[in-house]
GROMACS .gro file of C-alpha atoms in nm:
model
  288
    1MET     CA    1  -0.372   8.717  18.386
    2ASN     CA    2  -0.100   8.985  18.469
    3VAL     CA    3   0.158   9.030  18.177
    4PRO     CA    4   0.490   9.165  18.224
    5ARG     CA    5   0.427   9.484  18.004
    6ARG     CA    6   0.779   9.570  18.007
    7ILE     CA    7   0.841   9.260  17.817
    8LEU     CA    8   0.570   9.261  17.584
    9VAL     CA    9   0.655   9.639  17.497
   10LEU     CA   10   0.994   9.536  17.410
   11LEU     CA   11   0.921   9.224  17.219
   12THR     CA   12   0.639   9.438  17.018
   13ALA     CA   13   0.883   9.664  16.938
   14LEU     CA   14   1.148   9.435  16.837
   15ALA     CA   15   0.915   9.244  16.615
   16GLY     CA   16   0.888   9.534  16.395
   17VAL     CA   17   1.240   9.547  16.312
   18MET     CA   18   1.350   9.347  15.979
   19ALA     CA   19   1.605   9.093  16.057
   20VAL     CA   20   1.876   8.997  15.777
   21ALA     CA   21   1.769   8.641  15.795
   22PRO     CA   22   1.434   8.444  15.923
   23VAL     CA   23   1.401   8.261  16.252
   24PRO     CA   24   1.366   7.913  16.217
   25ALA     CA   25   1.007   7.832  16.355
   26HIS     CA   26   0.958   7.501  16.581
   27ALA     CA   27   0.753   7.400  16.895
   28ALA     CA   28   0.820   7.582  17.204
   29GLY     CA   29   1.038   7.372  17.423
   30GLY     CA   30   1.193   7.180  17.163
   31ALA     CA   31   1.531   7.169  17.031
   32PRO     CA   32   1.620   7.487  16.818
   33ALA     CA   33   1.720   7.434  16.406
   34ARG     CA   34   2.089   7.421  16.407
   35GLY     CA   35   2.270   7.591  16.079
   36PRO     CA   36   2.608   7.602  15.958
   37ALA     CA   37   2.662   7.993  15.990
   38ALA     CA   38   2.880   8.085  16.263
   39VAL     CA   39   2.709   8.266  16.571
   40ARG     CA   40   2.685   8.633  16.549
   41THR     CA   41   2.865   8.837  16.786
   42ALA     CA   42   2.767   9.161  16.660
   43PRO     CA   43   2.397   9.310  16.767
   44VAL     CA   44   2.140   9.122  16.557
   45ALA     CA   45   1.773   9.263  16.488
   46VAL     CA   46   1.470   9.071  16.573
   47ALA     CA   47   1.211   8.946  16.303
   48GLN     CA   48   0.941   8.775  16.506
   49THR     CA   49   0.852   8.785  16.890
   50VAL     CA   50   1.092   8.532  17.020
   51MET     CA   51   1.235   8.413  17.372
   52ALA     CA   52   1.501   8.184  17.483
   53SER     CA   53   1.571   8.009  17.804
   54LEU     CA   54   1.920   7.907  17.936
   55GLY     CA   55   2.006   7.681  18.202
   56ASP     CA   56   2.032   7.300  18.327
   57SER     CA   57   1.795   7.000  18.405
   58ILE     CA   58   1.536   7.215  18.581
   59THR     CA   59   1.450   7.461  18.308
   60ARG     CA   60   1.453   7.108  18.051
   61GLY     CA   61   1.185   6.977  18.288
   62PHE     CA   62   1.418   6.671  18.367
   63ASN     CA   63   1.207   6.421  18.588
   64ALA     CA   64   0.885   6.614  18.555
   65CYS     CA   65   0.689   6.390  18.317
   66GLY     CA   66   0.889   6.059  18.317
   67PHE     CA   67   1.179   5.850  18.438
   68TYR     CA   68   1.520   6.015  18.398
   69VAL     CA   69   1.413   6.208  18.063
   70ASP     CA   70   1.376   6.573  17.977
   71CYS     CA   71   1.025   6.719  17.978
   72PRO     CA   72   1.079   7.056  17.800
   73SER     CA   73   0.699   7.092  17.784
   74ARG     CA   74   0.672   7.132  18.149
   75SER     CA   75   0.960   7.382  18.189
   76TRP     CA   76   0.877   7.709  18.408
   77SER     CA   77   1.033   7.881  18.131
   78THR     CA   78   0.935   7.777  17.773
   79GLY     CA   79   0.668   7.485  17.907
   80THR     CA   80   0.342   7.429  17.698
   81SER     CA   81   0.177   7.251  17.955
   82ALA     CA   82  -0.135   7.442  18.111
   83ARG     CA   83  -0.033   7.266  18.436
   84VAL     CA   84   0.287   7.449  18.469
   85ASN     CA   85   0.160   7.779  18.302
   86SER     CA   86   0.499   7.897  18.226
   87HIS     CA   87   0.626   8.228  18.109
   88TYR     CA   88   0.582   8.140  17.759
   89LEU     CA   89   0.207   8.049  17.773
   90ARG     CA   90   0.149   8.376  17.988
   91LEU     CA   91   0.319   8.559  17.731
   92ARG     CA   92   0.167   8.396  17.443
   93ALA     CA   93  -0.192   8.472  17.571
   94ASP     CA   94  -0.131   8.828  17.467
   95ASP     CA   95   0.125   8.746  17.181
   96SER     CA   96   0.032   8.446  16.976
   97SER     CA   97   0.338   8.503  16.734
   98LEU     CA   98   0.602   8.411  17.024
   99VAL     CA   99   0.815   8.174  16.940
  100ALA     CA  100   1.024   7.973  17.233
  101TYR     CA  101   1.384   7.824  17.232
  102ASN     CA  102   1.484   7.611  17.536
  103ASP     CA  103   1.865   7.611  17.503
  104ALA     CA  104   1.914   7.465  17.873
  105ARG     CA  105   2.102   7.123  17.870
  106SER     CA  106   2.050   6.872  18.170
  107GLY     CA  107   2.406   6.856  18.322
  108ALA     CA  108   2.513   7.213  18.231
  109ARG     CA  109   2.721   7.409  18.459
  110ILE     CA  110   2.784   7.793  18.458
  111ALA     CA  111   3.080   7.717  18.197
  112ASP     CA  112   2.829   7.596  17.936
  113LEU     CA  113   2.627   7.928  17.977
  114PRO     CA  114   2.845   8.134  17.731
  115GLY     CA  115   2.766   7.887  17.464
  116GLN     CA  116   2.401   7.895  17.537
  117ALA     CA  117   2.410   8.287  17.524
  118GLU     CA  118   2.582   8.263  17.174
  119GLN     CA  119   2.266   8.060  17.069
  120ALA     CA  120   2.016   8.291  17.227
  121VAL     CA  121   2.205   8.565  16.995
  122SER     CA  122   2.175   8.357  16.680
  123GLN     CA  123   1.815   8.310  16.757
  124ARG     CA  124   1.766   8.688  16.784
  125ALA     CA  125   1.600   8.674  17.113
  126GLY     CA  126   1.423   8.966  17.249
  127TYR     CA  127   1.353   8.805  17.601
  128VAL     CA  128   1.604   8.570  17.765
  129THR     CA  129   1.562   8.359  18.105
  130ILE     CA  130   1.858   8.224  18.283
  131LEU     CA  131   1.833   7.961  18.604
  132MET     CA  132   2.183   7.817  18.604
  133GLY     CA  133   2.442   7.689  18.887
  134ALA     CA  134   2.272   7.423  19.075
  135ASN     CA  135   2.506   7.181  18.924
  136ASP     CA  136   2.816   7.414  19.033
  137ALA     CA  137   2.747   7.328  19.405
  138CYS     CA  138   2.568   6.977  19.365
  139THR     CA  139   2.869   6.767  19.273
  140SER     CA  140   3.022   6.444  19.382
  141SER     CA  141   3.210   6.607  19.663
  142GLU     CA  142   3.286   6.918  19.803
  143ALA     CA  143   3.600   6.953  19.633
  144GLY     CA  144   3.413   6.940  19.299
  145MET     CA  145   3.211   7.255  19.332
  146THR     CA  146   3.291   7.568  19.102
  147SER     CA  147   3.505   7.841  19.253
  148VAL     CA  148   3.313   8.184  19.308
  149ALA     CA  149   3.591   8.327  19.067
  150ASP     CA  150   3.535   8.054  18.800
  151PHE     CA  151   3.163   8.134  18.858
  152GLU     CA  152   3.161   8.495  18.809
  153ALA     CA  153   3.391   8.465  18.510
  154SER     CA  154   3.176   8.238  18.313
  155PHE     CA  155   2.857   8.427  18.400
  156ARG     CA  156   3.005   8.770  18.290
  157THR     CA  157   3.106   8.621  17.968
  158ALA     CA  158   2.743   8.504  17.927
  159MET     CA  159   2.614   8.842  17.998
  160ARG     CA  160   2.851   9.024  17.786
  161THR     CA  161   2.756   8.806  17.475
  162LEU     CA  162   2.395   8.876  17.543
  163VAL     CA  163   2.415   9.261  17.592
  164THR     CA  164   2.689   9.308  17.304
  165GLY     CA  165   2.467   9.064  17.065
  166LEU     CA  166   2.113   9.157  17.197
  167PRO     CA  167   2.147   9.500  17.352
  168GLU     CA  168   1.749   9.561  17.332
  169ALA     CA  169   1.663   9.224  17.492
  170SER     CA  170   1.539   9.194  17.835
  171ILE     CA  171   1.717   8.943  18.038
  172PHE     CA  172   1.569   8.755  18.363
  173VAL     CA  173   1.789   8.597  18.601
  174ALA     CA  174   1.641   8.367  18.878
  175SER     CA  175   1.835   8.255  19.201
  176ILE     CA  176   1.951   7.929  19.214
  177PRO     CA  177   1.733   7.710  19.441
  178ASP     CA  178   1.839   7.645  19.804
  179VAL     CA  179   1.973   7.293  19.804
  180GLY     CA  180   2.000   7.309  20.192
  181ARG     CA  181   1.654   7.342  20.205
  182LEU     CA  182   1.602   7.007  20.005
  183TRP     CA  183   1.828   6.835  20.271
  184GLU     CA  184   1.596   6.980  20.531
  185VAL     CA  185   1.269   6.828  20.382
  186GLY     CA  186   1.434   6.526  20.264
  187LYS     CA  187   1.655   6.397  20.521
  188ASP     CA  188   1.392   6.237  20.684
  189ASP     CA  189   1.231   6.047  20.429
  190SER     CA  190   1.371   5.714  20.354
  191SER     CA  191   1.264   5.696  19.976
  192ALA     CA  192   1.451   6.035  19.957
  193ARG     CA  193   1.766   5.934  20.117
  194ALA     CA  194   1.768   5.608  19.898
  195ALA     CA  195   1.745   5.789  19.580
  196TRP     CA  196   2.025   6.037  19.700
  197ALA     CA  197   2.257   5.750  19.761
  198ALA     CA  198   2.168   5.526  19.450
  199PHE     CA  199   2.214   5.812  19.209
  200GLY     CA  200   2.491   5.973  19.384
  201ILE     CA  201   2.271   6.286  19.381
  202CYS     CA  202   2.454   6.602  19.506
  203GLN     CA  203   2.696   6.425  19.735
  204SER     CA  204   2.854   6.757  19.822
  205LEU     CA  205   2.561   6.817  20.036
  206LEU     CA  206   2.343   6.538  20.077
  207ALA     CA  207   2.610   6.251  20.137
  208ARG     CA  208   2.546   6.117  20.512
  209PRO     CA  209   2.204   6.303  20.523
  210ARG     CA  210   2.122   6.213  20.862
  211SER     CA  211   2.479   6.240  21.027
  212THR     CA  212   2.495   6.528  21.299
  213ASP     CA  213   2.865   6.469  21.324
  214GLN     CA  214   3.052   6.853  21.304
  215ALA     CA  215   3.223   6.769  20.992
  216ASP     CA  216   2.900   6.684  20.822
  217VAL     CA  217   2.713   6.989  20.973
  218ASP     CA  218   2.998   7.218  20.867
  219ARG     CA  219   3.012   7.056  20.476
  220ARG     CA  220   2.661   7.153  20.445
  221ALA     CA  221   2.681   7.498  20.561
  222ARG     CA  222   2.967   7.526  20.335
  223VAL     CA  223   2.781   7.411  20.038
  224ARG     CA  224   2.498   7.616  20.092
  225GLN     CA  225   2.692   7.931  20.126
  226ARG     CA  226   2.866   7.843  19.796
  227VAL     CA  227   2.516   7.857  19.655
  228ALA     CA  228   2.446   8.191  19.844
  229ASP     CA  229   2.766   8.344  19.719
  230PHE     CA  230   2.679   8.200  19.344
  231ASN     CA  231   2.325   8.426  19.386
  232ALA     CA  232   2.536   8.728  19.506
  233VAL     CA  233   2.750   8.694  19.186
  234LEU     CA  234   2.394   8.681  18.980
  235ALA     CA  235   2.247   8.967  19.135
  236GLY     CA  236   2.573   9.196  19.128
  237VAL     CA  237   2.648   9.105  18.765
  238CYS     CA  238   2.292   9.149  18.653
  239ALA     CA  239   2.240   9.467  18.823
  240GLU     CA  240   2.535   9.622  18.627
  241GLN     CA  241   2.299   9.571  18.301
  242VAL     CA  242   2.008   9.805  18.250
  243MET     CA  243   1.782   9.534  18.055
  244CYS     CA  244   1.859   9.266  18.329
  245ARG     CA  245   1.657   9.199  18.601
  246TYR     CA  246   1.708   8.962  18.893
  247ASP     CA  247   1.451   8.768  19.094
  248GLY     CA  248   1.587   8.919  19.432
  249GLY     CA  249   1.658   8.589  19.575
  250ALA     CA  250   1.275   8.474  19.542
  251VAL     CA  251   1.364   8.093  19.426
  252PHE     CA  252   1.635   8.082  19.686
  253GLY     CA  253   1.404   8.203  19.947
  254TYR     CA  254   1.105   7.999  19.866
  255PRO     CA  255   1.021   7.736  20.148
  256PHE     CA  256   0.932   7.410  19.873
  257GLU     CA  257   0.809   7.108  20.024
  258LEU     CA  258   0.923   6.744  19.916
  259SER     CA  259   0.588   6.718  19.731
  260HIS     CA  260   0.761   6.989  19.472
  261VAL     CA  261   1.011   6.740  19.381
  262SER     CA  262   1.036   6.419  19.178
  263PRO     CA  263   0.954   6.082  19.347
  264TRP     CA  264   1.217   5.947  19.105
  265ASP     CA  265   1.536   6.135  19.221
  266TYR     CA  266   1.416   6.349  19.495
  267PHE     CA  267   1.599   6.633  19.329
  268HIS     CA  268   1.441   6.788  19.049
  269PRO     CA  269   1.102   6.977  19.049
  270ASN     CA  270   0.811   6.780  18.925
  271THR     CA  271   0.521   6.885  18.745
  272ALA     CA  272   0.405   7.087  19.074
  273GLY     CA  273   0.748   7.203  19.141
  274GLN     CA  274   0.775   7.362  18.803
  275ARG     CA  275   0.455   7.520  18.827
  276LEU     CA  276   0.564   7.663  19.151
  277LEU     CA  277   0.910   7.781  18.988
  278ALA     CA  278   0.677   7.976  18.709
  279GLU     CA  279   0.452   8.129  18.983
  280VAL     CA  280   0.756   8.264  19.174
  281THR     CA  281   0.964   8.379  18.885
  282TYR     CA  282   0.706   8.540  18.684
  283PRO     CA  283   0.623   8.836  18.927
  284ALA     CA  284   0.987   8.895  18.979
  285ALA     CA  285   1.014   8.934  18.608
  286LEU     CA  286   0.734   9.201  18.628
  287GLY     CA  287   0.952   9.363  18.892
  288ARG     CA  288   0.671   9.298  19.153
   0.00000   0.00000   0.00000
């Protein structure tokens, strides 16, 4: 098994540093313990090997094991299911002391990322994964999409929180999946179209999926371009920090199939899709 030595070496070194307070233990992928203490903003030490995942419903494993429920055990980042073989399981194979926090929240947008970053700081994470932004483009209408400027402002705030509070932590940023690809593989499937319409999924792009009207063609192109613009922000801001590694567009560029998404909503990754995300992102975390 390939193990990201840059991450393991970092986590091992941090594990030897004594912290002011202990890290609350819990099952990987579960909700972290909440305490009354204020979130730290100054650099903190790490008492044990810790990773934290930040993001939205994709990282929560939504619809990967049940109908419209979070399935954090099947998360590409912190999941405990062998069927997914997450970053957590791959790292834990060489470090059994690893503790994982899944701080992602279904429905989250980039404006929620700074708060999640504060959680990671309070947990004294040595390795942080970020996959965020699909909900900023997949909205009820094109007008509801987050502007590129606002997206960058929120991402910069979150990164500042992480590098200030956890200056030695390794940060991995995954690109946002290509929602245009989802339209391509699902537009001719009647079940996919029915689910998109019934649940109002990503109507900014998926409304009128079979329409060839120029207005609809142009709308889809603009939404896909917004995702590309968001990914450019992720890449650029991450590149400014020596401890941050971007996936180079690996997730956005992967030609996933309809078989990789949930048959309940034809939007979120199913178990196979979560495994695919882990397989695509893990080498990127290694810098390969």
